[in-house]
Amino acid sequence: AQSVTQLGSHVSVSEGALVLLRCNYSSSVPPYLFWYVQYPNQGLQLLLKYTTGATLVKGINGFEAEFKKSETSFHLTKPSAHMSDAAEYFCAVSGTNSGGSNYKLTFGKGTLLTVNP
Amino acid sequence: DAGVIQSPRHEVTEMGQEVTLRCKPISGHNSLFWYRQTMMRGLELLIYFNNNVPIDDSGMPEDRFSAKMPNASFSTLKIQPSEPRDSAVYFCASSHKPLLGAGERSPLHFGNGTRLTVT
């Protein structure tokens, strides 16, 4: 079984400030981890993913996330927020191919990011 | 690449009516997913198709919900009869999974969703 906890349903930062969105996961098998972004009235778009290999993953729009197995975390960061980053962000986990259930993405409840001028 | 196309974008209907949501996945993708998004429950997987065959429908809420994938380029999600508690945004997503071996699935590509309101 897998689960995702996103700490903070709403995060507000000033333009130019550091963005930190927290995600902790639970998985009984080695996880694949994802961050998706959702802009108003749109579907989810993939920001970045971790499957294997390097634990620091870089994504689009200057975002990156680090997989920390010991902390079961996959926090999303961006050094300097831009107004266009305002959106809802979802962390998600799926299993690896073990058991053939790697299609099951379990999403967190989302974190709404507000960027103030 | 036109992306995943869903129709309609908005649907307003009265309780008891039949609702049909449509999805065209990305060409070449062999996996299709229907998700439901609500404030209370977040994103829930309803059903997953692989190569047009339903693999997992354990997320379908009840018998009022049904989904079909008659071919690789089209899927429908039907609610009959609809109820106010079905009001949500319904997303279709597609991806590609290698047919052989333990290859990695491509990331999900989501459509823009159908916002369903049942009054």
PDB file of C-alpha atoms in Angstrom, chain B:
ATOM      1  CA  ASP B   1       1.134  16.307 -30.393  1.00  0.00           C
ATOM      2  CA  ALA B   2      -2.449  17.344 -29.595  1.00  0.00           C
ATOM      3  CA  GLY B   3      -2.348  15.929 -26.091  1.00  0.00           C
ATOM      4  CA  VAL B   4      -5.180  14.116 -24.378  1.00  0.00           C
ATOM      5  CA  ILE B   5      -8.498  15.542 -25.531  1.00  0.00           C
ATOM      6  CA  GLN B   6     -11.586  15.444 -23.343  1.00  0.00           C
ATOM      7  CA  SER B   7     -15.118  16.525 -24.093  1.00  0.00           C
ATOM      8  CA  PRO B   8     -17.182  18.250 -23.019  1.00  0.00           C
ATOM      9  CA  ARG B   9     -15.217  20.734 -20.878  1.00  0.00           C
ATOM     10  CA  HIS B  10     -18.290  21.459 -18.788  1.00  0.00           C
ATOM     11  CA  GLU B  11     -21.449  19.458 -18.259  1.00  0.00           C
ATOM     12  CA  VAL B  12     -24.444  20.514 -16.218  1.00  0.00           C
ATOM     13  CA  THR B  13     -27.228  18.011 -15.845  1.00  0.00           C
ATOM     14  CA  GLU B  14     -30.121  17.169 -13.607  1.00  0.00           C
ATOM     15  CA  MET B  15     -30.150  14.320 -11.159  1.00  0.00           C
ATOM     16  CA  GLY B  16     -31.223  11.086 -12.797  1.00  0.00           C
ATOM     17  CA  GLN B  17     -29.946  11.940 -16.239  1.00  0.00           C
ATOM     18  CA  GLU B  18     -27.322   9.948 -18.099  1.00  0.00           C
ATOM     19  CA  VAL B  19     -23.929  11.592 -18.536  1.00  0.00           C
ATOM     20  CA  THR B  20     -21.249  10.511 -20.990  1.00  0.00           C
ATOM     21  CA  LEU B  21     -17.721  11.846 -20.823  1.00  0.00           C
ATOM     22  CA  ARG B  22     -15.335  11.310 -23.711  1.00  0.00           C
ATOM     23  CA  CYS B  23     -11.592  10.968 -24.048  1.00  0.00           C
ATOM     24  CA  LYS B  24      -9.121  10.708 -26.893  1.00  0.00           C
ATOM     25  CA  PRO B  25      -5.695   9.596 -25.634  1.00  0.00           C
ATOM     26  CA  ILE B  26      -2.380  10.545 -27.160  1.00  0.00           C
ATOM     27  CA  SER B  27      -1.703   8.527 -30.275  1.00  0.00           C
ATOM     28  CA  GLY B  28       0.608   5.601 -29.523  1.00  0.00           C
ATOM     29  CA  HIS B  29      -0.192   5.450 -25.836  1.00  0.00           C
ATOM     30  CA  ASN B  30      -1.444   2.030 -24.787  1.00  0.00           C
ATOM     31  CA  SER B  31      -2.674   2.856 -21.290  1.00  0.00           C
ATOM     32  CA  LEU B  32      -5.629   5.018 -20.340  1.00  0.00           C
ATOM     33  CA  PHE B  33      -6.802   6.181 -16.937  1.00  0.00           C
ATOM     34  CA  TRP B  34      -9.923   7.906 -15.660  1.00  0.00           C
ATOM     35  CA  TYR B  35      -9.512  10.006 -12.510  1.00  0.00           C
ATOM     36  CA  ARG B  36     -11.992  12.007 -10.456  1.00  0.00           C
ATOM     37  CA  GLN B  37     -10.986  15.136  -8.551  1.00  0.00           C
ATOM     38  CA  THR B  38     -12.978  16.601  -5.666  1.00  0.00           C
ATOM     39  CA  MET B  39     -12.089  18.945  -2.846  1.00  0.00           C
ATOM     40  CA  MET B  40     -12.903  16.333  -0.249  1.00  0.00           C
ATOM     41  CA  ARG B  41     -11.191  13.287  -1.711  1.00  0.00           C
ATOM     42  CA  GLY B  42      -8.558  14.760  -4.013  1.00  0.00           C
ATOM     43  CA  LEU B  43      -7.593  12.725  -7.084  1.00  0.00           C
ATOM     44  CA  GLU B  44      -8.975   9.205  -7.236  1.00  0.00           C
ATOM     45  CA  LEU B  45      -8.234   6.583  -9.870  1.00  0.00           C
ATOM     46  CA  LEU B  46     -11.512   5.213 -11.194  1.00  0.00           C
ATOM     47  CA  ILE B  47     -10.388   2.763 -13.862  1.00  0.00           C
ATOM     48  CA  TYR B  48      -7.296   1.755 -15.807  1.00  0.00           C
ATOM     49  CA  PHE B  49      -7.185   0.289 -19.327  1.00  0.00           C
ATOM     50  CA  ASN B  50      -4.179  -1.324 -20.947  1.00  0.00           C
ATOM     51  CA  ASN B  51      -4.347  -2.107 -24.656  1.00  0.00           C
ATOM     52  CA  ASN B  52      -8.076  -1.269 -24.574  1.00  0.00           C
ATOM     53  CA  VAL B  53      -8.769  -3.870 -21.875  1.00  0.00           C
ATOM     54  CA  PRO B  54      -9.962  -2.802 -18.403  1.00  0.00           C
ATOM     55  CA  ILE B  55      -7.315  -3.968 -15.960  1.00  0.00           C
ATOM     56  CA  ASP B  56      -8.442  -2.389 -12.709  1.00  0.00           C
ATOM     57  CA  ASP B  57     -11.883  -0.922 -12.077  1.00  0.00           C
ATOM     58  CA  SER B  58     -11.716  -1.152  -8.307  1.00  0.00           C
ATOM     59  CA  GLY B  59     -11.993   2.619  -8.043  1.00  0.00           C
ATOM     60  CA  MET B  60     -15.338   2.841  -9.818  1.00  0.00           C
ATOM     61  CA  PRO B  61     -17.713   4.081  -7.103  1.00  0.00           C
ATOM     62  CA  GLU B  62     -20.710   1.916  -7.916  1.00  0.00           C
ATOM     63  CA  ASP B  63     -22.658   0.264 -10.682  1.00  0.00           C
ATOM     64  CA  ARG B  64     -23.955   3.593 -11.925  1.00  0.00           C
ATOM     65  CA  PHE B  65     -20.483   4.169 -13.357  1.00  0.00           C
ATOM     66  CA  SER B  66     -19.242   2.350 -16.430  1.00  0.00           C
ATOM     67  CA  ALA B  67     -16.307   2.871 -18.785  1.00  0.00           C
ATOM     68  CA  LYS B  68     -15.493   1.537 -22.207  1.00  0.00           C
ATOM     69  CA  MET B  69     -12.584   1.664 -24.587  1.00  0.00           C
ATOM     70  CA  PRO B  70     -13.773   0.357 -27.942  1.00  0.00           C
ATOM     71  CA  ASN B  71     -10.482   1.190 -29.662  1.00  0.00           C
ATOM     72  CA  ALA B  72      -7.071   2.647 -28.959  1.00  0.00           C
ATOM     73  CA  SER B  73      -8.151   6.198 -29.706  1.00  0.00           C
ATOM     74  CA  PHE B  74     -11.375   6.577 -27.750  1.00  0.00           C
ATOM     75  CA  SER B  75     -12.818   5.968 -24.317  1.00  0.00           C
ATOM     76  CA  THR B  76     -16.037   6.898 -22.543  1.00  0.00           C
ATOM     77  CA  LEU B  77     -17.047   7.187 -18.921  1.00  0.00           C
ATOM     78  CA  LYS B  78     -20.782   6.953 -18.363  1.00  0.00           C
ATOM     79  CA  ILE B  79     -22.830   7.732 -15.282  1.00  0.00           C
ATOM     80  CA  GLN B  80     -26.414   6.499 -15.282  1.00  0.00           C
ATOM     81  CA  PRO B  81     -28.329   7.729 -13.381  1.00  0.00           C
ATOM     82  CA  SER B  82     -26.309  10.719 -12.217  1.00  0.00           C
ATOM     83  CA  GLU B  83     -26.533  12.074  -8.665  1.00  0.00           C
ATOM     84  CA  PRO B  84     -25.456  15.405  -7.121  1.00  0.00           C
ATOM     85  CA  ARG B  85     -22.594  13.687  -5.291  1.00  0.00           C
ATOM     86  CA  ASP B  86     -21.084  12.810  -8.670  1.00  0.00           C
ATOM     87  CA  SER B  87     -20.273  16.470  -9.202  1.00  0.00           C
ATOM     88  CA  ALA B  88     -16.505  16.676  -9.713  1.00  0.00           C
ATOM     89  CA  VAL B  89     -13.841  17.212 -12.315  1.00  0.00           C
ATOM     90  CA  TYR B  90     -13.163  14.053 -14.286  1.00  0.00           C
ATOM     91  CA  PHE B  91      -9.754  13.638 -15.876  1.00  0.00           C
ATOM     92  CA  CYS B  92      -8.577  11.258 -18.509  1.00  0.00           C
ATOM     93  CA  ALA B  93      -4.861  10.474 -18.744  1.00  0.00           C
ATOM     94  CA  SER B  94      -2.764   8.299 -21.001  1.00  0.00           C
ATOM     95  CA  SER B  95       0.703   6.821 -20.982  1.00  0.00           C
ATOM     96  CA  HIS B  96       2.801   4.234 -22.741  1.00  0.00           C
ATOM     97  CA  LYS B  97       4.001   1.044 -21.155  1.00  0.00           C
ATOM     98  CA  PRO B  98       6.462  -1.170 -22.976  1.00  0.00           C
ATOM     99  CA  LEU B  99       4.825  -4.413 -23.954  1.00  0.00           C
ATOM    100  CA  LEU B 100       7.757  -6.626 -23.080  1.00  0.00           C
ATOM    101  CA  GLY B 101       9.848  -6.918 -19.983  1.00  0.00           C
ATOM    102  CA  ALA B 102       9.856  -4.639 -16.996  1.00  0.00           C
ATOM    103  CA  GLY B 103      10.303  -1.442 -18.916  1.00  0.00           C
ATOM    104  CA  GLU B 104       9.407   1.842 -17.358  1.00  0.00           C
ATOM    105  CA  ARG B 105       6.037   3.374 -18.021  1.00  0.00           C
ATOM    106  CA  SER B 106       6.049   6.855 -19.523  1.00  0.00           C
ATOM    107  CA  PRO B 107       4.630   9.602 -17.306  1.00  0.00           C
ATOM    108  CA  LEU B 108       0.910  10.233 -17.347  1.00  0.00           C
ATOM    109  CA  HIS B 109      -0.360  12.939 -19.681  1.00  0.00           C
ATOM    110  CA  PHE B 110      -3.607  14.469 -18.484  1.00  0.00           C
ATOM    111  CA  GLY B 111      -6.415  16.062 -20.410  1.00  0.00           C
ATOM    112  CA  ASN B 112      -7.938  19.355 -19.273  1.00  0.00           C
ATOM    113  CA  GLY B 113     -10.814  17.571 -17.588  1.00  0.00           C
ATOM    114  CA  THR B 114     -14.599  17.679 -17.680  1.00  0.00           C
ATOM    115  CA  ARG B 115     -16.257  19.662 -14.915  1.00  0.00           C
ATOM    116  CA  LEU B 116     -19.506  17.866 -14.118  1.00  0.00           C
ATOM    117  CA  THR B 117     -22.271  19.509 -12.128  1.00  0.00           C
ATOM    118  CA  VAL B 118     -25.319  17.460 -11.237  1.00  0.00           C
ATOM    119  CA  THR B 119     -28.206  19.486  -9.817  1.00  0.00           C
TER     120      THR B 119
END
